[in-house]
Amino acid sequence: MNDIPANDDTNDLREATAEAAPEVAEADRSAELEAKLADAQAEVLYARADLQNVRRRAEKEVADARAYAATAFSRDVLSVADNLSRALSAIPDDLRGDDRLKGLITGLEATGRELDSVFSRHGITKMVSVGEALDPNKHQAMFEVPSADAAPGTVVQEIQTGYMIRDRLLRPALVGVAKAPEGGA
């Protein structure tokens, strides 16, 4: 019924023909080698792509390590900056004019400016939070304040300044957020 020989019959016929006609065996061998070459070329392409991905990933990790290496140290130094700022803001205005304390106050202010300069050189910047909408990626809300002046969800008070190191959050700002006044008008 069916004139097409089975697959085993085709292979047997091909082998029998190959013995009688060496060019068929050579063509088969050539086809086999071409298939192996194509497979090898595909494997080389995959290996090159994989190597390139590994190289890119390693370069990014090295760049990130350079850019953000000081992150832990920077977080620790922020508390020094906070304490220096608190010390300066605690000095009453009447003592600022006192000649005996003028040198001390000037030195503390110069230290604060130098600390800000060092932060700037290393890509560390203060975030402006008051007046901004609460962003959970930058702010940590500590409390809500009823406010008729600010829209609900707006930062109205900053307890602790937030900082960025380049494009990453170094420390979130601790803030108070406006909420709608109770009872309305």
Short mmCIF file of N, CA, C and O in Angstrom, two decimals, residues 22-158:
data_model
loop_
_atom_site.label_atom_id
_atom_site.label_comp_id
_atom_site.label_asym_id
_atom_site.label_seq_id
_atom_site.Cartn_x
_atom_site.Cartn_y
_atom_site.Cartn_z
N PRO A 22 31.09 5.94 -3.19
CA PRO A 22 31.81 6.65 -2.13
C PRO A 22 31.43 8.13 -2.03
O PRO A 22 31.54 8.72 -0.97
N GLU A 23 30.93 8.72 -3.12
CA GLU A 23 30.55 10.14 -3.05
C GLU A 23 29.34 10.36 -2.12
O GLU A 23 29.20 11.40 -1.50
N VAL A 24 28.47 9.33 -1.98
CA VAL A 24 27.33 9.43 -1.05
C VAL A 24 27.87 9.42 0.38
O VAL A 24 27.45 10.22 1.22
N ALA A 25 28.83 8.55 0.67
CA ALA A 25 29.43 8.50 2.01
C ALA A 25 30.15 9.82 2.30
O ALA A 25 30.07 10.34 3.42
N GLU A 26 30.82 10.36 1.29
CA GLU A 26 31.51 11.63 1.47
C GLU A 26 30.51 12.77 1.72
O GLU A 26 30.74 13.62 2.57
N ALA A 27 29.40 12.74 1.01
CA ALA A 27 28.35 13.75 1.22
C ALA A 27 27.76 13.62 2.61
O ALA A 27 27.50 14.62 3.28
N ASP A 28 27.54 12.37 3.06
CA ASP A 28 27.02 12.15 4.41
C ASP A 28 28.01 12.68 5.45
O ASP A 28 27.62 13.34 6.41
N ARG A 29 29.27 12.36 5.26
CA ARG A 29 30.32 12.81 6.19
C ARG A 29 30.41 14.33 6.17
O ARG A 29 30.54 14.97 7.22
N SER A 30 30.31 14.92 5.01
CA SER A 30 30.35 16.37 4.88
C SER A 30 29.16 17.01 5.59
O SER A 30 29.31 18.00 6.31
N ALA A 31 27.97 16.44 5.43
CA ALA A 31 26.77 16.96 6.08
C ALA A 31 26.91 16.84 7.61
O ALA A 31 26.53 17.76 8.36
N GLU A 32 27.47 15.73 8.08
CA GLU A 32 27.67 15.52 9.51
C GLU A 32 28.66 16.54 10.07
O GLU A 32 28.43 17.13 11.13
N LEU A 33 29.75 16.78 9.33
CA LEU A 33 30.74 17.76 9.78
C LEU A 33 30.17 19.18 9.77
O LEU A 33 30.45 19.97 10.68
N GLU A 34 29.35 19.50 8.78
CA GLU A 34 28.72 20.81 8.73
C GLU A 34 27.77 21.01 9.91
O GLU A 34 27.71 22.09 10.49
N ALA A 35 27.04 19.97 10.26
CA ALA A 35 26.13 20.05 11.41
C ALA A 35 26.93 20.25 12.70
O ALA A 35 26.57 21.07 13.55
N LYS A 36 28.05 19.51 12.85
CA LYS A 36 28.89 19.67 14.03
C LYS A 36 29.50 21.07 14.08
O LYS A 36 29.60 21.68 15.14
N LEU A 37 29.91 21.59 12.90
CA LEU A 37 30.48 22.94 12.83
C LEU A 37 29.44 23.98 13.23
O LEU A 37 29.73 24.90 14.00
N ALA A 38 28.22 23.83 12.76
CA ALA A 38 27.14 24.77 13.11
C ALA A 38 26.88 24.71 14.62
O ALA A 38 26.69 25.76 15.26
N ASP A 39 26.86 23.51 15.20
CA ASP A 39 26.67 23.37 16.64
C ASP A 39 27.81 24.04 17.41
O ASP A 39 27.59 24.74 18.40
N ALA A 40 29.04 23.84 16.94
CA ALA A 40 30.20 24.43 17.60
C ALA A 40 30.16 25.95 17.51
O ALA A 40 30.47 26.65 18.49
N GLN A 41 29.76 26.47 16.34
CA GLN A 41 29.66 27.92 16.18
C GLN A 41 28.60 28.49 17.12
O GLN A 41 28.79 29.54 17.73
N ALA A 42 27.47 27.80 17.24
CA ALA A 42 26.40 28.26 18.14
C ALA A 42 26.91 28.26 19.58
O ALA A 42 26.65 29.20 20.34
N GLU A 43 27.63 27.21 19.98
CA GLU A 43 28.17 27.14 21.33
C GLU A 43 29.17 28.27 21.59
O GLU A 43 29.19 28.85 22.67
N VAL A 44 29.99 28.59 20.60
CA VAL A 44 30.96 29.68 20.74
C VAL A 44 30.21 31.01 20.90
O VAL A 44 30.57 31.84 21.74
N LEU A 45 29.16 31.21 20.11
CA LEU A 45 28.38 32.45 20.23
C LEU A 45 27.74 32.56 21.63
O LEU A 45 27.77 33.62 22.24
N TYR A 46 27.17 31.47 22.12
CA TYR A 46 26.58 31.47 23.46
C TYR A 46 27.65 31.74 24.52
O TYR A 46 27.42 32.49 25.46
N ALA A 47 28.81 31.13 24.36
CA ALA A 47 29.89 31.33 25.33
C ALA A 47 30.37 32.78 25.31
O ALA A 47 30.62 33.38 26.37
N ARG A 48 30.48 33.38 24.11
CA ARG A 48 30.88 34.78 24.01
C ARG A 48 29.85 35.69 24.67
O ARG A 48 30.20 36.63 25.39
N ALA A 49 28.58 35.42 24.41
CA ALA A 49 27.51 36.23 25.01
C ALA A 49 27.54 36.10 26.52
O ALA A 49 27.40 37.10 27.24
N ASP A 50 27.72 34.89 27.01
CA ASP A 50 27.78 34.66 28.45
C ASP A 50 28.98 35.39 29.06
O ASP A 50 28.87 36.03 30.10
N LEU A 51 30.12 35.31 28.40
CA LEU A 51 31.33 35.98 28.87
C LEU A 51 31.12 37.49 28.89
O LEU A 51 31.51 38.17 29.84
N GLN A 52 30.49 38.02 27.85
CA GLN A 52 30.23 39.45 27.80
C GLN A 52 29.29 39.87 28.94
O GLN A 52 29.50 40.90 29.57
N ASN A 53 28.27 39.06 29.24
CA ASN A 53 27.36 39.35 30.35
C ASN A 53 28.10 39.32 31.68
O ASN A 53 27.89 40.18 32.54
N VAL A 54 28.96 38.34 31.86
CA VAL A 54 29.75 38.25 33.10
C VAL A 54 30.66 39.46 33.23
O VAL A 54 30.78 40.05 34.30
N ARG A 55 31.29 39.86 32.13
CA ARG A 55 32.19 41.01 32.14
C ARG A 55 31.42 42.29 32.50
O ARG A 55 31.86 43.08 33.33
N ARG A 56 30.25 42.50 31.87
CA ARG A 56 29.44 43.68 32.17
C ARG A 56 29.01 43.70 33.64
O ARG A 56 29.07 44.74 34.29
N ARG A 57 28.58 42.54 34.14
CA ARG A 57 28.15 42.44 35.53
C ARG A 57 29.32 42.76 36.47
O ARG A 57 29.16 43.50 37.45
N ALA A 58 30.49 42.23 36.16
CA ALA A 58 31.67 42.49 36.99
C ALA A 58 32.06 43.96 36.95
O ALA A 58 32.41 44.55 37.99
N GLU A 59 32.00 44.58 35.77
CA GLU A 59 32.32 46.01 35.66
C GLU A 59 31.35 46.85 36.47
O GLU A 59 31.74 47.81 37.13
N LYS A 60 30.07 46.49 36.42
CA LYS A 60 29.06 47.23 37.19
C LYS A 60 29.31 47.06 38.69
O LYS A 60 29.21 48.02 39.46
N GLU A 61 29.64 45.85 39.11
CA GLU A 61 29.91 45.61 40.53
C GLU A 61 31.12 46.40 40.99
O GLU A 61 31.13 46.95 42.09
N VAL A 62 32.16 46.47 40.15
CA VAL A 62 33.36 47.24 40.51
C VAL A 62 33.01 48.73 40.59
O VAL A 62 33.42 49.42 41.53
N ALA A 63 32.24 49.22 39.62
CA ALA A 63 31.85 50.63 39.63
C ALA A 63 31.00 50.94 40.86
O ALA A 63 31.19 51.97 41.51
N ASP A 64 30.06 50.06 41.19
CA ASP A 64 29.24 50.25 42.39
C ASP A 64 30.10 50.20 43.65
O ASP A 64 29.88 50.98 44.58
N ALA A 65 31.05 49.29 43.68
CA ALA A 65 31.92 49.19 44.85
C ALA A 65 32.71 50.48 45.04
O ALA A 65 32.86 50.96 46.16
N ARG A 66 33.19 51.05 43.93
CA ARG A 66 33.92 52.32 44.03
C ARG A 66 33.00 53.45 44.49
O ARG A 66 33.37 54.26 45.33
N ALA A 67 31.82 53.52 43.88
CA ALA A 67 30.91 54.62 44.15
C ALA A 67 30.31 54.56 45.55
O ALA A 67 30.07 55.59 46.17
N TYR A 68 30.06 53.37 46.04
CA TYR A 68 29.33 53.23 47.30
C TYR A 68 30.14 52.56 48.40
O TYR A 68 29.58 52.11 49.39
N ALA A 69 31.46 52.50 48.24
CA ALA A 69 32.30 51.82 49.22
C ALA A 69 32.22 52.46 50.60
O ALA A 69 32.31 51.78 51.61
N ALA A 70 32.03 53.74 50.63
CA ALA A 70 32.05 54.46 51.91
C ALA A 70 30.67 54.54 52.56
O ALA A 70 30.49 55.28 53.51
N THR A 71 29.71 53.77 52.09
CA THR A 71 28.34 53.88 52.59
C THR A 71 28.25 53.64 54.10
O THR A 71 27.69 54.45 54.82
N ALA A 72 28.79 52.55 54.58
CA ALA A 72 28.69 52.24 56.02
C ALA A 72 29.42 53.29 56.85
O ALA A 72 28.90 53.77 57.86
N PHE A 73 30.61 53.67 56.41
CA PHE A 73 31.37 54.71 57.11
C PHE A 73 30.61 56.03 57.10
O PHE A 73 30.52 56.72 58.11
N SER A 74 30.02 56.35 55.97
CA SER A 74 29.27 57.61 55.84
C SER A 74 28.09 57.65 56.80
O SER A 74 27.81 58.68 57.41
N ARG A 75 27.38 56.53 56.92
CA ARG A 75 26.26 56.48 57.86
C ARG A 75 26.73 56.77 59.29
O ARG A 75 26.06 57.47 60.04
N ASP A 76 27.89 56.23 59.63
CA ASP A 76 28.42 56.46 60.97
C ASP A 76 28.80 57.93 61.18
O ASP A 76 28.57 58.50 62.25
N VAL A 77 29.37 58.56 60.16
CA VAL A 77 29.80 59.95 60.27
C VAL A 77 28.60 60.90 60.31
O VAL A 77 28.69 62.00 60.86
N LEU A 78 27.47 60.47 59.76
CA LEU A 78 26.27 61.32 59.80
C LEU A 78 25.87 61.66 61.24
O LEU A 78 25.40 62.77 61.50
N SER A 79 26.05 60.74 62.15
CA SER A 79 25.70 61.03 63.55
C SER A 79 26.62 62.12 64.11
O SER A 79 26.18 62.94 64.92
N VAL A 80 27.87 62.16 63.67
CA VAL A 80 28.78 63.23 64.09
C VAL A 80 28.27 64.57 63.55
O VAL A 80 28.22 65.57 64.27
N ALA A 81 27.86 64.58 62.29
CA ALA A 81 27.32 65.80 61.69
C ALA A 81 26.06 66.25 62.42
O ALA A 81 25.86 67.45 62.66
N ASP A 82 25.20 65.29 62.76
CA ASP A 82 23.97 65.62 63.50
C ASP A 82 24.31 66.25 64.85
O ASP A 82 23.71 67.26 65.24
N ASN A 83 25.24 65.66 65.56
CA ASN A 83 25.61 66.19 66.89
C ASN A 83 26.24 67.57 66.79
O ASN A 83 25.98 68.45 67.62
N LEU A 84 27.07 67.79 65.78
CA LEU A 84 27.68 69.10 65.58
C LEU A 84 26.60 70.14 65.28
O LEU A 84 26.61 71.24 65.84
N SER A 85 25.66 69.78 64.45
CA SER A 85 24.56 70.68 64.11
C SER A 85 23.72 71.00 65.34
O SER A 85 23.33 72.16 65.57
N ARG A 86 23.42 69.98 66.14
CA ARG A 86 22.66 70.20 67.38
C ARG A 86 23.42 71.12 68.34
O ARG A 86 22.83 72.00 68.98
N ALA A 87 24.72 70.92 68.44
CA ALA A 87 25.54 71.76 69.33
C ALA A 87 25.49 73.22 68.88
O ALA A 87 25.32 74.12 69.71
N LEU A 88 25.62 73.45 67.58
CA LEU A 88 25.59 74.82 67.08
C LEU A 88 24.22 75.47 67.28
O LEU A 88 24.12 76.64 67.63
N SER A 89 23.16 74.70 67.05
CA SER A 89 21.82 75.28 67.20
C SER A 89 21.44 75.48 68.67
O SER A 89 20.54 76.26 68.98
N ALA A 90 22.13 74.83 69.58
CA ALA A 90 21.83 74.97 71.02
C ALA A 90 22.47 76.21 71.63
O ALA A 90 22.14 76.59 72.75
N ILE A 91 23.38 76.84 70.90
CA ILE A 91 24.05 78.03 71.44
C ILE A 91 23.09 79.21 71.34
O ILE A 91 22.67 79.58 70.23
N PRO A 92 22.73 79.80 72.46
CA PRO A 92 21.80 80.95 72.43
C PRO A 92 22.43 82.16 71.74
O PRO A 92 23.66 82.31 71.72
N ASP A 93 21.59 83.00 71.17
CA ASP A 93 22.07 84.17 70.43
C ASP A 93 22.89 85.12 71.31
O ASP A 93 23.88 85.70 70.83
N ASP A 94 22.52 85.28 72.57
CA ASP A 94 23.26 86.20 73.44
C ASP A 94 24.69 85.71 73.69
O ASP A 94 25.59 86.52 73.89
N LEU A 95 24.91 84.39 73.65
CA LEU A 95 26.28 83.87 73.85
C LEU A 95 27.10 83.93 72.56
O LEU A 95 28.33 83.93 72.61
N ARG A 96 26.44 84.01 71.44
CA ARG A 96 27.16 84.08 70.16
C ARG A 96 27.96 85.39 70.05
O ARG A 96 28.96 85.44 69.36
N GLY A 97 27.50 86.41 70.71
CA GLY A 97 28.20 87.69 70.68
C GLY A 97 29.29 87.81 71.73
O GLY A 97 30.09 88.75 71.70
N ASP A 98 29.36 86.84 72.63
CA ASP A 98 30.37 86.87 73.70
C ASP A 98 31.75 86.62 73.10
O ASP A 98 31.99 85.64 72.41
N ASP A 99 32.67 87.55 73.37
CA ASP A 99 34.03 87.46 72.81
C ASP A 99 34.77 86.21 73.28
O ASP A 99 35.62 85.67 72.55
N ARG A 100 34.45 85.73 74.48
CA ARG A 100 35.15 84.56 75.01
C ARG A 100 34.76 83.29 74.25
O ARG A 100 35.54 82.35 74.16
N LEU A 101 33.55 83.24 73.70
CA LEU A 101 33.07 82.04 73.00
C LEU A 101 33.16 82.17 71.48
O LEU A 101 32.92 81.20 70.77
N LYS A 102 33.48 83.37 71.01
CA LYS A 102 33.48 83.61 69.56
C LYS A 102 34.41 82.65 68.82
O LYS A 102 34.05 82.11 67.77
N GLY A 103 35.59 82.42 69.32
CA GLY A 103 36.56 81.51 68.69
C GLY A 103 36.04 80.08 68.65
O GLY A 103 36.17 79.38 67.63
N LEU A 104 35.42 79.65 69.73
CA LEU A 104 34.87 78.30 69.79
C LEU A 104 33.73 78.13 68.77
O LEU A 104 33.69 77.15 68.01
N ILE A 105 32.85 79.10 68.74
CA ILE A 105 31.71 79.04 67.82
C ILE A 105 32.19 79.08 66.37
O ILE A 105 31.72 78.32 65.52
N THR A 106 33.14 79.94 66.09
CA THR A 106 33.71 80.03 64.74
C THR A 106 34.35 78.71 64.34
O THR A 106 34.19 78.24 63.21
N GLY A 107 35.06 78.08 65.26
CA GLY A 107 35.69 76.79 64.99
C GLY A 107 34.67 75.69 64.73
O GLY A 107 34.83 74.87 63.82
N LEU A 108 33.60 75.69 65.51
CA LEU A 108 32.54 74.69 65.30
C LEU A 108 31.85 74.89 63.95
O LEU A 108 31.57 73.92 63.23
N GLU A 109 31.60 76.15 63.61
CA GLU A 109 30.97 76.43 62.31
C GLU A 109 31.89 76.04 61.16
O GLU A 109 31.43 75.49 60.15
N ALA A 110 33.18 76.31 61.29
CA ALA A 110 34.15 75.92 60.26
C ALA A 110 34.22 74.40 60.12
O ALA A 110 34.31 73.87 59.01
N THR A 111 34.15 73.71 61.25
CA THR A 111 34.14 72.24 61.22
C THR A 111 32.91 71.73 60.48
O THR A 111 32.99 70.80 59.67
N GLY A 112 31.77 72.34 60.74
CA GLY A 112 30.54 71.96 60.05
C GLY A 112 30.64 72.18 58.55
O GLY A 112 30.22 71.33 57.75
N ARG A 113 31.21 73.32 58.15
CA ARG A 113 31.38 73.60 56.70
C ARG A 113 32.34 72.59 56.06
O ARG A 113 32.11 72.13 54.95
N GLU A 114 33.41 72.27 56.77
CA GLU A 114 34.38 71.30 56.24
C GLU A 114 33.74 69.92 56.10
O GLU A 114 33.96 69.21 55.12
N LEU A 115 32.93 69.53 57.07
CA LEU A 115 32.23 68.25 57.01
C LEU A 115 31.28 68.23 55.81
O LEU A 115 31.23 67.25 55.06
N ASP A 116 30.55 69.32 55.59
CA ASP A 116 29.67 69.42 54.42
C ASP A 116 30.46 69.33 53.12
O ASP A 116 30.04 68.69 52.15
N SER A 117 31.64 69.94 53.09
CA SER A 117 32.50 69.90 51.91
C SER A 117 32.99 68.47 51.62
O SER A 117 33.00 68.02 50.47
N VAL A 118 33.37 67.76 52.69
CA VAL A 118 33.82 66.37 52.53
C VAL A 118 32.66 65.51 52.02
O VAL A 118 32.84 64.69 51.11
N PHE A 119 31.48 65.71 52.59
CA PHE A 119 30.31 64.97 52.12
C PHE A 119 30.09 65.23 50.63
O PHE A 119 29.87 64.31 49.85
N SER A 120 30.16 66.49 50.24
CA SER A 120 29.92 66.85 48.85
C SER A 120 30.94 66.19 47.91
O SER A 120 30.57 65.69 46.84
N ARG A 121 32.20 66.18 48.32
CA ARG A 121 33.25 65.55 47.48
C ARG A 121 32.99 64.06 47.28
O ARG A 121 33.43 63.48 46.29
N HIS A 122 32.31 63.44 48.22
CA HIS A 122 32.06 62.00 48.13
C HIS A 122 30.63 61.68 47.70
O HIS A 122 30.17 60.54 47.85
N GLY A 123 29.93 62.68 47.16
CA GLY A 123 28.60 62.45 46.60
C GLY A 123 27.50 62.31 47.63
O GLY A 123 26.44 61.76 47.33
N ILE A 124 27.73 62.80 48.83
CA ILE A 124 26.73 62.72 49.89
C ILE A 124 26.01 64.07 49.97
O ILE A 124 26.65 65.10 50.16
N THR A 125 24.70 64.04 49.80
CA THR A 125 23.92 65.27 49.81
C THR A 125 22.75 65.17 50.76
O THR A 125 22.18 64.10 50.97
N LYS A 126 22.39 66.34 51.34
CA LYS A 126 21.23 66.43 52.22
C LYS A 126 19.98 66.44 51.34
O LYS A 126 19.98 67.01 50.26
N MET A 127 18.94 65.83 51.85
CA MET A 127 17.65 65.86 51.15
C MET A 127 16.80 66.99 51.72
O MET A 127 16.83 67.23 52.93
N VAL A 128 16.07 67.65 50.87
CA VAL A 128 15.09 68.64 51.30
C VAL A 128 13.78 67.89 51.46
O VAL A 128 13.30 67.25 50.53
N SER A 129 13.20 67.95 52.65
CA SER A 129 11.99 67.18 52.90
C SER A 129 10.77 68.04 53.18
O SER A 129 9.68 67.73 52.72
N VAL A 130 10.92 69.12 53.93
CA VAL A 130 9.79 69.96 54.32
C VAL A 130 9.15 70.55 53.06
O VAL A 130 9.82 71.11 52.20
N GLY A 131 7.83 70.36 52.96
CA GLY A 131 7.09 70.85 51.81
C GLY A 131 6.92 69.82 50.71
O GLY A 131 6.13 70.01 49.79
N GLU A 132 7.67 68.74 50.79
CA GLU A 132 7.59 67.67 49.80
C GLU A 132 6.49 66.68 50.18
O GLU A 132 6.14 66.56 51.35
N ALA A 133 5.99 65.96 49.18
CA ALA A 133 5.04 64.88 49.47
C ALA A 133 5.80 63.74 50.13
O ALA A 133 6.97 63.48 49.80
N LEU A 134 5.16 63.07 51.07
CA LEU A 134 5.79 61.94 51.76
C LEU A 134 6.16 60.88 50.72
O LEU A 134 5.32 60.45 49.94
N ASP A 135 7.41 60.50 50.71
CA ASP A 135 7.91 59.45 49.81
C ASP A 135 8.51 58.36 50.69
O ASP A 135 9.56 58.57 51.30
N PRO A 136 7.86 57.19 50.76
CA PRO A 136 8.38 56.14 51.65
C PRO A 136 9.77 55.64 51.24
O PRO A 136 10.43 54.97 52.03
N ASN A 137 10.22 56.00 50.05
CA ASN A 137 11.57 55.63 49.63
C ASN A 137 12.63 56.59 50.18
O ASN A 137 13.82 56.30 50.11
N LYS A 138 12.18 57.76 50.68
CA LYS A 138 13.11 58.76 51.20
C LYS A 138 12.80 59.19 52.63
O LYS A 138 13.67 59.69 53.31
N HIS A 139 11.55 59.04 53.02
CA HIS A 139 11.13 59.55 54.32
C HIS A 139 10.61 58.43 55.22
O HIS A 139 10.02 57.48 54.73
N GLN A 140 10.80 58.63 56.51
CA GLN A 140 10.20 57.75 57.49
C GLN A 140 9.29 58.62 58.35
O GLN A 140 9.76 59.48 59.10
N ALA A 141 7.97 58.43 58.18
CA ALA A 141 7.00 59.24 58.93
C ALA A 141 7.00 58.80 60.38
O ALA A 141 6.84 57.63 60.69
N MET A 142 7.18 59.77 61.27
CA MET A 142 7.24 59.49 62.69
C MET A 142 5.92 59.84 63.39
O MET A 142 5.56 59.23 64.39
N PHE A 143 5.22 60.84 62.85
CA PHE A 143 3.95 61.26 63.44
C PHE A 143 3.17 62.07 62.41
O PHE A 143 3.73 62.49 61.40
N GLU A 144 1.89 62.29 62.70
CA GLU A 144 1.03 63.12 61.86
C GLU A 144 0.65 64.37 62.63
O GLU A 144 0.48 64.34 63.85
N VAL A 145 0.54 65.47 61.89
CA VAL A 145 0.19 66.75 62.48
C VAL A 145 -1.04 67.28 61.76
O VAL A 145 -1.02 67.42 60.53
N PRO A 146 -2.14 67.58 62.50
CA PRO A 146 -3.29 68.19 61.83
C PRO A 146 -2.88 69.55 61.26
O PRO A 146 -2.24 70.35 61.94
N SER A 147 -3.20 69.79 59.99
CA SER A 147 -2.78 71.04 59.35
C SER A 147 -3.81 71.49 58.33
O SER A 147 -4.21 70.71 57.46
N ALA A 148 -4.21 72.74 58.47
CA ALA A 148 -5.11 73.34 57.48
C ALA A 148 -4.30 73.98 56.36
O ALA A 148 -4.83 74.26 55.28
N ASP A 149 -3.01 74.22 56.60
CA ASP A 149 -2.16 74.90 55.63
C ASP A 149 -1.53 73.97 54.61
O ASP A 149 -1.23 74.38 53.49
N ALA A 150 -1.28 72.73 54.98
CA ALA A 150 -0.59 71.78 54.09
C ALA A 150 -1.53 70.65 53.71
O ALA A 150 -2.36 70.21 54.51
N ALA A 151 -1.37 70.16 52.49
CA ALA A 151 -2.19 69.04 52.02
C ALA A 151 -1.82 67.78 52.81
O ALA A 151 -0.65 67.60 53.18
N PRO A 152 -2.79 66.94 53.09
CA PRO A 152 -2.48 65.68 53.77
C PRO A 152 -1.40 64.90 53.00
O PRO A 152 -1.42 64.86 51.78
N GLY A 153 -0.46 64.34 53.76
CA GLY A 153 0.63 63.58 53.14
C GLY A 153 1.84 64.43 52.82
O GLY A 153 2.83 63.94 52.28
N THR A 154 1.81 65.71 53.17
CA THR A 154 2.95 66.60 52.93
C THR A 154 3.83 66.63 54.18
O THR A 154 3.33 66.69 55.30
N VAL A 155 5.14 66.62 53.98
CA VAL A 155 6.08 66.71 55.10
C VAL A 155 6.04 68.14 55.63
O VAL A 155 6.26 69.09 54.88
N VAL A 156 5.74 68.29 56.93
CA VAL A 156 5.67 69.62 57.55
C VAL A 156 6.76 69.84 58.58
O VAL A 156 7.00 70.98 58.99
N GLN A 157 7.40 68.78 59.02
CA GLN A 157 8.46 68.92 60.02
C GLN A 157 9.51 67.85 59.79
O GLN A 157 9.19 66.71 59.46
N GLU A 158 10.77 68.24 59.97
CA GLU A 158 11.88 67.29 59.82
C GLU A 158 12.56 67.13 61.16
O GLU A 158 13.05 68.10 61.74
#
